[in-house]
XYZ file of C-alpha atoms in Angstrom:
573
model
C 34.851 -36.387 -14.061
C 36.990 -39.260 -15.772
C 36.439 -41.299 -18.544
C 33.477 -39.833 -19.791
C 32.033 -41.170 -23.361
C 29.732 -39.047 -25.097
C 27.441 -40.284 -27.887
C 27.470 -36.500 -29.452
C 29.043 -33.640 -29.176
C 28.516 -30.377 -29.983
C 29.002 -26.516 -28.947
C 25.784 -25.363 -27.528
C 22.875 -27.521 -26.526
C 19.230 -26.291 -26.178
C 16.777 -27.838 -24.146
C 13.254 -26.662 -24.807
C 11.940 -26.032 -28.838
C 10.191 -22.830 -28.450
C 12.241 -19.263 -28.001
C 14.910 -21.195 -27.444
C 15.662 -22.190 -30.678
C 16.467 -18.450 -31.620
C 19.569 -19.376 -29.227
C 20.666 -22.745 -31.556
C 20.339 -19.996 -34.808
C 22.716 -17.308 -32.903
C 25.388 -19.597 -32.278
C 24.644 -21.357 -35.593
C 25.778 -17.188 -36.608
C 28.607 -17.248 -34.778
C 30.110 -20.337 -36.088
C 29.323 -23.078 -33.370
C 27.300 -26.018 -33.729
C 24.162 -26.073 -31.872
C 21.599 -28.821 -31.101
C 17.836 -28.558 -30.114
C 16.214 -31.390 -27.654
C 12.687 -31.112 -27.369
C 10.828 -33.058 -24.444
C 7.301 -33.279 -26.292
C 6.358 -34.487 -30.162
C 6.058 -30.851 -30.822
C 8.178 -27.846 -31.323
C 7.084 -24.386 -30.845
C 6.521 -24.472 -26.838
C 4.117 -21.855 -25.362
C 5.145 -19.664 -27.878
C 3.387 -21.385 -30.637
C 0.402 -21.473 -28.212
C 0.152 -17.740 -28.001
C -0.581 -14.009 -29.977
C 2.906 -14.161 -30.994
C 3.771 -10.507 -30.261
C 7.333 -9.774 -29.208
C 7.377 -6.354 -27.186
C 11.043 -5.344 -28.072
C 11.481 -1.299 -27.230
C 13.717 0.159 -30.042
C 13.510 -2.187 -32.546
C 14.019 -1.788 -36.038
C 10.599 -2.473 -37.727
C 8.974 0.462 -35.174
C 12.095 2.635 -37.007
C 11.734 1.984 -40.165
C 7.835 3.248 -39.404
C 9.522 6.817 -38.261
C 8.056 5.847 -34.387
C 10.694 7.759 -32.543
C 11.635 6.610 -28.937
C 14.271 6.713 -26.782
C 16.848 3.819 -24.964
C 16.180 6.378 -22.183
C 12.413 6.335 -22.134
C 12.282 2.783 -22.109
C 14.504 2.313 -19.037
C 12.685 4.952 -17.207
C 9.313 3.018 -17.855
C 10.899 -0.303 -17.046
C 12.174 1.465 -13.751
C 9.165 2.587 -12.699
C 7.152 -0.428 -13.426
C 9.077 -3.547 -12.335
C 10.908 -1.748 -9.205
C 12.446 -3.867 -6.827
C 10.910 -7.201 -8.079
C 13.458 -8.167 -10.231
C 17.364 -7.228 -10.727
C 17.957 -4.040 -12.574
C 20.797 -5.673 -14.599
C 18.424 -7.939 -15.806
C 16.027 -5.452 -17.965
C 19.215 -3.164 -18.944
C 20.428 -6.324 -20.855
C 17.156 -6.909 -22.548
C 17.101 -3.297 -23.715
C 21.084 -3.570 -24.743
C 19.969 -6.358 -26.942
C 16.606 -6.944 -27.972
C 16.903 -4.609 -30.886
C 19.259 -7.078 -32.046
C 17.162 -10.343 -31.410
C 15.116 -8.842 -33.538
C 17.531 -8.305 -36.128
C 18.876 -11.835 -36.020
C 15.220 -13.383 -36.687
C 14.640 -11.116 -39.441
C 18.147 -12.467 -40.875
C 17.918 -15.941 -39.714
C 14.663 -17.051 -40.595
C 11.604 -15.827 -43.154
C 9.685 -14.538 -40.649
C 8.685 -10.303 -41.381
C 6.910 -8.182 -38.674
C 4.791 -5.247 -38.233
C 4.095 -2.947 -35.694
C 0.871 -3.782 -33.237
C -0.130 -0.323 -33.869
C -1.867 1.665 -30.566
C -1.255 -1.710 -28.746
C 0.004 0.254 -25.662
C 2.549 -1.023 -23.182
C 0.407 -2.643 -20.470
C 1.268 0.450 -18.053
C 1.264 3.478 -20.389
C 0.203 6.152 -18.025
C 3.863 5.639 -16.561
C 6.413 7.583 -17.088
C 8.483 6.189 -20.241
C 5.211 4.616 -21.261
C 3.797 4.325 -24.913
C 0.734 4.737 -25.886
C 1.403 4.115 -29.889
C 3.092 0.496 -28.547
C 6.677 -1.014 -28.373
C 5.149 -4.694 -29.598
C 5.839 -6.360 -33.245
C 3.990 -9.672 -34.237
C 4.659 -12.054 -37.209
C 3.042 -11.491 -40.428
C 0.908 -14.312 -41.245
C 3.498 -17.602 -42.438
C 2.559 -20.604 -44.678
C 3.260 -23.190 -42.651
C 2.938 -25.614 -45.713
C 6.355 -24.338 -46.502
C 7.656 -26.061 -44.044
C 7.521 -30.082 -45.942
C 7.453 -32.621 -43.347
C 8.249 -30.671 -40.398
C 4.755 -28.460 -40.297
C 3.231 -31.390 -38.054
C 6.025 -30.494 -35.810
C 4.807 -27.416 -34.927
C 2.589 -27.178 -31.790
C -1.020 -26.335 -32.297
C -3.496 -24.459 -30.138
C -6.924 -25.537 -29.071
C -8.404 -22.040 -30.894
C -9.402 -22.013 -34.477
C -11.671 -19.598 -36.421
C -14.537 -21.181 -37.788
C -13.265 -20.957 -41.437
C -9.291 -21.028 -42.397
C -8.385 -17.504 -41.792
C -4.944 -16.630 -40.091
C -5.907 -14.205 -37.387
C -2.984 -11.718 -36.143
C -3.350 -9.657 -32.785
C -4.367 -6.564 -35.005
C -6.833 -8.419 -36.416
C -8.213 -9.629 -33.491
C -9.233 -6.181 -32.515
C -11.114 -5.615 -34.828
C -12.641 -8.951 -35.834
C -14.065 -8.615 -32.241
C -15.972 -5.096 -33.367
C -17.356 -6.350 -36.804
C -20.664 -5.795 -35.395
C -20.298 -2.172 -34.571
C -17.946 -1.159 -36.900
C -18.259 -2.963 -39.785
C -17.188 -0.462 -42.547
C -13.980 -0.897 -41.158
C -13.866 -4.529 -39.214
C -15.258 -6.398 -42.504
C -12.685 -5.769 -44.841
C -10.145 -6.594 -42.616
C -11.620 -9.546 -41.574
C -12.587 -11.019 -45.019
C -8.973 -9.960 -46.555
C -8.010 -12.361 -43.900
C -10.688 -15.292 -45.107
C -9.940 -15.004 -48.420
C -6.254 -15.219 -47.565
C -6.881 -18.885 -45.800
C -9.222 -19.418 -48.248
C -7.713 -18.868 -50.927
C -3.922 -20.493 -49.537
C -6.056 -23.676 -49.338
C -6.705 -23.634 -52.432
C -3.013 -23.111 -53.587
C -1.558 -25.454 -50.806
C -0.879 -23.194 -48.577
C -1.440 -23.357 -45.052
C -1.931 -19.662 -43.804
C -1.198 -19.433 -39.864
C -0.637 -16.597 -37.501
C 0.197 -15.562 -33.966
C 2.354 -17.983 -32.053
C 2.190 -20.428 -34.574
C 3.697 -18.219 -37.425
C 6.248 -17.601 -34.799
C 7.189 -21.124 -34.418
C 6.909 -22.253 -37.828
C 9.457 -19.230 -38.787
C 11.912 -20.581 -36.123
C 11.652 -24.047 -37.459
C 12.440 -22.913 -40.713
C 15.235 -21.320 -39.724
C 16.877 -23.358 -37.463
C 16.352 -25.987 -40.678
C 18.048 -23.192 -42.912
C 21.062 -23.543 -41.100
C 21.257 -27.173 -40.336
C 20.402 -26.813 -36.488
C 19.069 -30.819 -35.529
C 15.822 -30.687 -33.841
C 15.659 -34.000 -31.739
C 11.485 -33.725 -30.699
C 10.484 -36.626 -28.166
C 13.656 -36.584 -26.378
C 13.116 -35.272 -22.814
C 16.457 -34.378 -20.778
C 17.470 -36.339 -18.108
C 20.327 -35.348 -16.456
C 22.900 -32.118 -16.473
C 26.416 -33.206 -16.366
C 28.636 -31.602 -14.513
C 32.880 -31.954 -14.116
C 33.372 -30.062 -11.315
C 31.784 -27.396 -10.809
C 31.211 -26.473 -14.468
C 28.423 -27.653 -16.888
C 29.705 -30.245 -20.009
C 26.841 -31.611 -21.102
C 23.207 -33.550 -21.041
C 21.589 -36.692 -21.045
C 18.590 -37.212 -22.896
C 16.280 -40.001 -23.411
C 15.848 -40.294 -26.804
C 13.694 -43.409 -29.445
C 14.196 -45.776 -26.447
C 17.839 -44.859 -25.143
C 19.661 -42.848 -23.231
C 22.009 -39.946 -24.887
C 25.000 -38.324 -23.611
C 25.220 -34.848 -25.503
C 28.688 -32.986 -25.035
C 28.168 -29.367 -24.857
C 31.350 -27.538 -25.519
C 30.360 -24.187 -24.743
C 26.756 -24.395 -22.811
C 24.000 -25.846 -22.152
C 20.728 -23.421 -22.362
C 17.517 -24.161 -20.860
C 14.556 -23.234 -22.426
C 12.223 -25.278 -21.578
C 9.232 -23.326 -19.922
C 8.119 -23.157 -16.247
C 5.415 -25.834 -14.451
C 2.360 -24.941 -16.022
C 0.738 -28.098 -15.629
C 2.532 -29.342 -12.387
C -0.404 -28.616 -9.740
C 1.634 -29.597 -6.948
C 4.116 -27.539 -7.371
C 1.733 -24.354 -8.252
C 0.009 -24.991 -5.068
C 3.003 -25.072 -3.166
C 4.534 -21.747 -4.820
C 1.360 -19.867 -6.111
C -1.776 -20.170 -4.375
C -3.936 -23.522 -2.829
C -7.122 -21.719 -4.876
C -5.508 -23.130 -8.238
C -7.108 -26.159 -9.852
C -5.869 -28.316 -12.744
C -7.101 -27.190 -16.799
C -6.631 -23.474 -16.044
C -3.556 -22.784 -17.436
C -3.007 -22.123 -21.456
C 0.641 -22.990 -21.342
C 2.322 -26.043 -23.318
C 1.104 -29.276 -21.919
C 4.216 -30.367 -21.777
C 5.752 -27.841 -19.254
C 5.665 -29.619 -15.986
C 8.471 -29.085 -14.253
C 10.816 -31.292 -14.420
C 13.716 -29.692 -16.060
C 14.063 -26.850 -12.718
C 14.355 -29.945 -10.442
C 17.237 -30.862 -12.530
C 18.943 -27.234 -12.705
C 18.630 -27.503 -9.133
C 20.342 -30.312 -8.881
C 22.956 -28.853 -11.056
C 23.629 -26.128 -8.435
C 20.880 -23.393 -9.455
C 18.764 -21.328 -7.357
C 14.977 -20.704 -7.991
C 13.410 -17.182 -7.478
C 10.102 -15.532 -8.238
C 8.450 -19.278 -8.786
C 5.163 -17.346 -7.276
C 4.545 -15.415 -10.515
C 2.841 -16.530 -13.703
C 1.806 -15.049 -16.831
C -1.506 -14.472 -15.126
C -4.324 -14.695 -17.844
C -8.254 -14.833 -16.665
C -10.414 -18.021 -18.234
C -13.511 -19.878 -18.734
C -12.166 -23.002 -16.771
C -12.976 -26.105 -18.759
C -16.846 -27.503 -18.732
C -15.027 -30.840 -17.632
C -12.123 -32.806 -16.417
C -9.513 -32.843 -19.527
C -10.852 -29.601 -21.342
C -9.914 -26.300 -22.688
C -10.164 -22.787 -20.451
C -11.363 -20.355 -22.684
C -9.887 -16.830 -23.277
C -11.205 -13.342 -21.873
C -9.142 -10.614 -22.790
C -11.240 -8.296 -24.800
C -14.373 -9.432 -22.962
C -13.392 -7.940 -19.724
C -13.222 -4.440 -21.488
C -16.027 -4.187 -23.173
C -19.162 -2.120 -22.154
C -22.088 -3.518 -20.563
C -20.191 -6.095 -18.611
C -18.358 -6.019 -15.179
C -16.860 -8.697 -12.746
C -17.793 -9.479 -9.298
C -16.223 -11.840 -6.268
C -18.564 -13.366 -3.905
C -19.823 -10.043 -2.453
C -21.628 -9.341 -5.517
C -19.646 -6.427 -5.951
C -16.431 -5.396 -8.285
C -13.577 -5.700 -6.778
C -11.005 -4.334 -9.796
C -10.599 -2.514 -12.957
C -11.821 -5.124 -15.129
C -10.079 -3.854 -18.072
C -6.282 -4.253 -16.619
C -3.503 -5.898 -17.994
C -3.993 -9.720 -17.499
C -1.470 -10.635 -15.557
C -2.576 -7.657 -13.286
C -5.447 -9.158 -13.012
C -4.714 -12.162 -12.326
C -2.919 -11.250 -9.482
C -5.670 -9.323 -8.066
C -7.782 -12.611 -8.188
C -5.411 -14.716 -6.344
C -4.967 -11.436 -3.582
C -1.358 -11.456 -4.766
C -1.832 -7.874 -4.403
C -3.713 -7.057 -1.141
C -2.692 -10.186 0.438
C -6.562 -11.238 1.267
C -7.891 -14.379 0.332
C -8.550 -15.107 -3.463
C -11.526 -13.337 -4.276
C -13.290 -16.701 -5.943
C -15.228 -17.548 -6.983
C -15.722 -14.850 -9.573
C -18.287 -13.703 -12.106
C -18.290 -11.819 -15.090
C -21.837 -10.501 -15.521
C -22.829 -8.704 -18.906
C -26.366 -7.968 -20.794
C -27.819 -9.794 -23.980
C -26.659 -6.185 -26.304
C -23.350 -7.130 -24.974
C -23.551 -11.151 -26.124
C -25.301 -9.964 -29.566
C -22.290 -7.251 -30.104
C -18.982 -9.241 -29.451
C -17.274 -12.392 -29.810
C -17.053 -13.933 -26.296
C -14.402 -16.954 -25.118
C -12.106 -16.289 -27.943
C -14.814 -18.328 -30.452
C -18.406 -17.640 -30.013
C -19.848 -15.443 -32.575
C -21.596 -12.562 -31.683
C -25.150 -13.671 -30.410
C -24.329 -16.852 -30.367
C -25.544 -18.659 -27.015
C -23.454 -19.522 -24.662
C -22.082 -23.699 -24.993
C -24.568 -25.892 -23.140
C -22.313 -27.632 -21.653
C -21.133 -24.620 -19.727
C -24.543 -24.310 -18.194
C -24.644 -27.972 -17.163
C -21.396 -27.437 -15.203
C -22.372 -24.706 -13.546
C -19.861 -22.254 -15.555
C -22.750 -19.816 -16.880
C -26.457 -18.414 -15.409
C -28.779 -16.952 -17.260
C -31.660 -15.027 -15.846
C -34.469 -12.702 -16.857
C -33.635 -9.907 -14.347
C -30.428 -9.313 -12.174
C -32.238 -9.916 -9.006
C -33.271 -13.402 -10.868
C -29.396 -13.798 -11.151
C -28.415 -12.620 -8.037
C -30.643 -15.925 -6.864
C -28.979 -18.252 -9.365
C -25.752 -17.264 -8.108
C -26.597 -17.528 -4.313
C -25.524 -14.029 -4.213
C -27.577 -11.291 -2.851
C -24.810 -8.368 -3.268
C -25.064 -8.573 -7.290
C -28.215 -6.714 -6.752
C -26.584 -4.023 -5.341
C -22.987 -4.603 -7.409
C -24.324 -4.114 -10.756
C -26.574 -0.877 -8.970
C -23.416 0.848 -8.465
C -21.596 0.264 -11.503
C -24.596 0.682 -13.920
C -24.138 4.563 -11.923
C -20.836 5.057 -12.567
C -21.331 3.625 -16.053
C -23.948 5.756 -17.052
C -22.116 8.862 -16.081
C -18.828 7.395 -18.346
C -16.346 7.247 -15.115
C -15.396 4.549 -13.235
C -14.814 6.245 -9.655
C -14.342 3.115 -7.996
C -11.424 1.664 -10.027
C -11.112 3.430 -12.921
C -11.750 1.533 -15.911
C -11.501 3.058 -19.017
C -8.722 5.979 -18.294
C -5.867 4.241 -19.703
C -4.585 3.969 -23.394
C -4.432 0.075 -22.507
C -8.167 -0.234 -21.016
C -9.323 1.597 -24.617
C -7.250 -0.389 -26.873
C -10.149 -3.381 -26.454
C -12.957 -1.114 -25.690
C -15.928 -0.431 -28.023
C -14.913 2.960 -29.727
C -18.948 3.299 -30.871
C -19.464 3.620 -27.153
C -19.500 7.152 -26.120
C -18.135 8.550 -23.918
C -16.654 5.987 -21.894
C -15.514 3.074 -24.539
C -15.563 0.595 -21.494
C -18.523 1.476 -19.602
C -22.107 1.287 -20.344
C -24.904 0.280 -17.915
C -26.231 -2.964 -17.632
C -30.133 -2.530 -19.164
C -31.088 -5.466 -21.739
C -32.756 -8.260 -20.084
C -31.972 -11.457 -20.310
C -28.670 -11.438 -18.083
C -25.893 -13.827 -18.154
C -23.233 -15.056 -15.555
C -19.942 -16.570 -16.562
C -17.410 -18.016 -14.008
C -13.972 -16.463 -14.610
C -10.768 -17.997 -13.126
C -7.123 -17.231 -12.863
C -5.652 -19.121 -15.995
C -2.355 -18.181 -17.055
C 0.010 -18.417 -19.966
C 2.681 -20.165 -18.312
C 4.421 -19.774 -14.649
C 7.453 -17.112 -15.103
C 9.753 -18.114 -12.478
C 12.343 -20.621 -12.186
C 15.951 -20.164 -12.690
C 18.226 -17.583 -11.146
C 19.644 -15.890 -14.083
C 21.842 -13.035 -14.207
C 22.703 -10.301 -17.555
C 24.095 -13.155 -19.699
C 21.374 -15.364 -18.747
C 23.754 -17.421 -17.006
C 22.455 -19.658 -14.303
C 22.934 -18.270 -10.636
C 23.959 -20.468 -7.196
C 21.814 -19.279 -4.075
C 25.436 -17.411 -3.085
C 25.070 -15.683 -6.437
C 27.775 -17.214 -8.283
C 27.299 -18.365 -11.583
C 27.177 -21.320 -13.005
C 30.178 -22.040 -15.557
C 28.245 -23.619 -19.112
C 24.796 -23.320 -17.777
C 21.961 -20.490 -19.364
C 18.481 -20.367 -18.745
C 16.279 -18.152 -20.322
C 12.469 -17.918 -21.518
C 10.113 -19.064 -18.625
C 12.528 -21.517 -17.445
C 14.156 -18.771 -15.817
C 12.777 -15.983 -13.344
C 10.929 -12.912 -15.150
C 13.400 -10.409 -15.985
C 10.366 -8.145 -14.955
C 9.787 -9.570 -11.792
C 6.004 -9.470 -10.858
C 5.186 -7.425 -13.713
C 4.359 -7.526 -17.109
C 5.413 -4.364 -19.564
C 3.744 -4.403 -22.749
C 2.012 -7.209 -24.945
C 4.344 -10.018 -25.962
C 7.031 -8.569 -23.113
C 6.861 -13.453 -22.239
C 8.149 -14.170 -25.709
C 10.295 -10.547 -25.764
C 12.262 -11.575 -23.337
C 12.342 -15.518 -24.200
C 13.925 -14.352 -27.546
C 16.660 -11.816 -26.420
C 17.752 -13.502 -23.236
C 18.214 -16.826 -25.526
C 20.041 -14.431 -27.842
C 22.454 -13.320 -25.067
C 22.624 -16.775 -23.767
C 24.187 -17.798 -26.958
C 26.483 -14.590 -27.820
C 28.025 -15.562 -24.365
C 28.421 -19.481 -24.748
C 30.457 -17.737 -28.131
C 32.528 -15.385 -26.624
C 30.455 -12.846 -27.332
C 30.048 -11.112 -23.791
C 31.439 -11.269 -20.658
C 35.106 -11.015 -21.399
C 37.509 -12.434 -19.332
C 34.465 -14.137 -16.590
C 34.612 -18.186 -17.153
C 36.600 -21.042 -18.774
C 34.145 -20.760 -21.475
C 35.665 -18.268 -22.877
C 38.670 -19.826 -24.368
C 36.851 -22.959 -25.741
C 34.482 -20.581 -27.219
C 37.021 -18.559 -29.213
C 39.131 -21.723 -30.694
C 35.453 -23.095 -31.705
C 34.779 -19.393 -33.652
C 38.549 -18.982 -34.466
């Protein structure tokens, strides 16, 4: 390459504004100058979008708690979960530095965590597993604080009814406030009068993803990282065989951005890109299931590949079952919780169940599609539940308890509603529910699921109904009038895409890397491979592999393998 003229230049370019601006604040540490370029008018990604729980094994805020563990434990667990689906040197480097990810937010930016107590990794019956939890989420964050740039941050469709920053923990139990409310209440009007109460102060109380965001924003601010929004990349330059730099399209022109040391991608997967999730995932998909950012389509892998890289695991997603939108242009709604509870139970188009309900979600989601078994997808599905159920629990991550189900749901066909199960079974156009619910309101009754199991795992009881004895996931169907909601395979974002190695350094089909080029977050394969650990194990790893990413582009790691090396040392020097 001769000749080039660059409009900018600086050490480290990000592309993508959500995890991987903790990248642009870890070289910003290490002395290089680092810019953000955002596609979309917001910043924050998926990550803003999300529970905003990091699960980060040995960290320091489960220390300073006295919650002993061991590096050994959590290898063992990784082992024995993700297998053969994904490199080993991968999840050794997460463990070797997510600790200090962790330490780097907490010095970079105003964020402060906590533990997500009893939140157990998604797999705890395995050896290595925890049942106490690995995860950490963001305390609540005034996103008023942030000036100007707080209508930068990416917003999700899901608000509570009144201003009240709801974290995971919360969530919990704001779910149980009708069975436990000596203990659900106070939590959940500490948290009102907290929103409340900010409003009337100025402050702007947000949790979850958000909080994550906003505390990355304000960081990368803090130390003077530029965060170009609306400026979608274009092109990765190459000289050789080695990455220099990016073109971006940014207020109406085209940019050439010098990148000294690396360029890291960060810009999510092809959530919303239903050509290419048919072609990779499964023909059964259908457009407004996915909760990932709107603006993740794609485009940005094409252009890696272009640039030399080699795809892998672009099958898997953050699999996450959903209300699909009542029509064309809608929301999915969220079913986490509601798939644990008792008195409610899933069924394909037998009628009958056809897995633990109560799984992980992107187990389940897997399941639906026949990832797993390698049938066809069993869908259309049902989740099928009693009126004590809708009268105990909020349902679709918004509806009240007792609250009826949204009308419009009914006119699209999403949700029956019947007076008997047999009445159901005829709504549905499926005879087998009859005999479906039979046999589970059997197994319910005697508290053990023998078909599947639901309900033995620390996981499966973390959103169960504790007041429900002595199964906290089971009870038998038995208060008429019955209800039928479709459930789909949403997701949180697709989790493959680029090749990466330990450094997060981009990969070649041959296995080489690529000299100046990262990827990380869900623009790069899942360090897990078809798996997903704990809760917040998407953002976990979106975090440390961007920290990595950067410590390398600096010098950091990896002595002695690259040019970058050198270039990277005269910058720190």
């Amino acid at each position: 390459m001769q000749n080039v003229t660059w409009d900018e230049t600086y050490d480290v370019v990000v592309v993508g504004g959500g995890t991987g601006i903790v990248a642009a604040l870890a070289a910003a540490e290490e002395g290089l100058t680092a810019l953000v370029v955002e596609k979309s008018e917001y910043l924050g990604g998926s990550t803003a979008l999300s529970g905003g729980g990091m699960w980060m094994p040995g960290n320091h805020v489960l220390r300073e708690k006295g919650i002993a563990d061991s590096r050994q434990r959590a290898e063992t667990y990784l082992d024995e979960v993700v297998g053969e689906t994904a490199p080993r040197e991968r999840r050794v480097a997460f463990l070797d530095h997510d600790a200090d990810a962790v330490e780097l937010l907490r010095r970079c930016t105003p964020l402060r965590f906590s533990h997500m107590r009893e939140y157990a990794d998604y797999f705890s019956e395995t050896r290595g597993g925890s049942a106490i939890g690995r995860s950490i989420e963001p305390a609540p964050f005034d996103l008023a604080s942030l000036g100007e740039d707080a209508g930068l941050v990416r917003k999700g469709s899901l608000e509570a009814p009144v201003p009240m920053p709801i974290t995971s923990m919360d969530y919990k139990w704001m779910n149980l406030m009708t069975r436990m409310p000596q203990r659900a209440l106070p939590k959940v009007a500490g948290r009102v009068a907290q929103g409340i109460g900010g409003k009337v102060i100025k402050r702007n109380y947000v949790a979850g993803g958000a909080a994550l965001a906003a505390g990355l924003v304000a960081g990368a601010r803090q130390a003077g990282v530029p965060l170009w929004t609306s400026s979608p990349l274009r092109e990765i330059v190459l000289d050789g065989d080695r990455v220099v730099g990016v073109v971006v399209e940014r207020e109406g022109r085209t940019v050439r951005v010098e990148a000294r040391c690396g360029v890291v991608l960060a810009a999510g997967g092809f959530d919303h890109n239903l050509a290419m999730r048919r072609e990779h995932q499964s023909t059964a998909l259908e457009a407004g299931w996915s909760f990932g950012n709107p603006a993740n389509t794609g485009e940005v892998l094409r252009l890696a590949q272009d640039a030399g890289a080699d795809l892998t695991l672009m099958g898997q997603s953050w699999w996450f079952p959903a209300v699909p939108p009542a029509a064309p242009g809608g929301e999915p709604s969220v079913l986490l919780a509601e798939r644990s509870l008792p008195g409610s139970l899933i069924v394909d188009g037998t009628g009958h169940r056809f897995f633990n309900e109560s799984c992980d979600y992107m187990t389940a989601g897997r399941i639906m599609l026949g990832h797993d078994d390698g049938e066809a997808p069993h869908l259309p599905a049902w989740l099928i539940f009693d009126q004590k159920y809708r009268n105990s629990y909020v349902f679709g991550g918004g509806l009240m308890p007792g609250q009826a189900l949204p009308k419009a749901w009914y006119e699209a066909g999403l949700a029956h509603k019947a007076s008997s199960i047999e009445e159901l079974a005829g709504a549905l156009g499926i005879p087998g529910v009859r005999d479906g619910v039979a046999r589970f309101n059997l197994l319910a009754t005697q508290g053990h699921d023998d078909d599947f199991d639901r309900g033995l795992s620390h996981y499966d009881r973390y959103y169960g109904d504790p007041t429900n004895t002595p199964n906290p996931n089971l009870r038998p169907l038995t208060k008429a009038p019955y209800y039928a909601v479709r459930v789909v395979p949403g997701d949180l974002g697709t989790c493959g895409g680029v090749r990466a190695d330990a450094h997060a350094r981009a990969l070649r089909p041959d296995g080489t890397a690529i000299d100046g080029l990262y990827a990380t977050g869900n623009c790069a394969g899942n360090a897990f491979g078809h798996y997903y650990p704990g809760p917040g194990a998407t953002i976990g790893q979106g975090v440390t592999f961007a920290y990595v990413a950067a410590l390398h582009a600096a010098g950091r790691l990896g002595a002695g393998e690259g040019t970058l090396r050198g270039a990277a040392d005269r910058r720190v020097g």
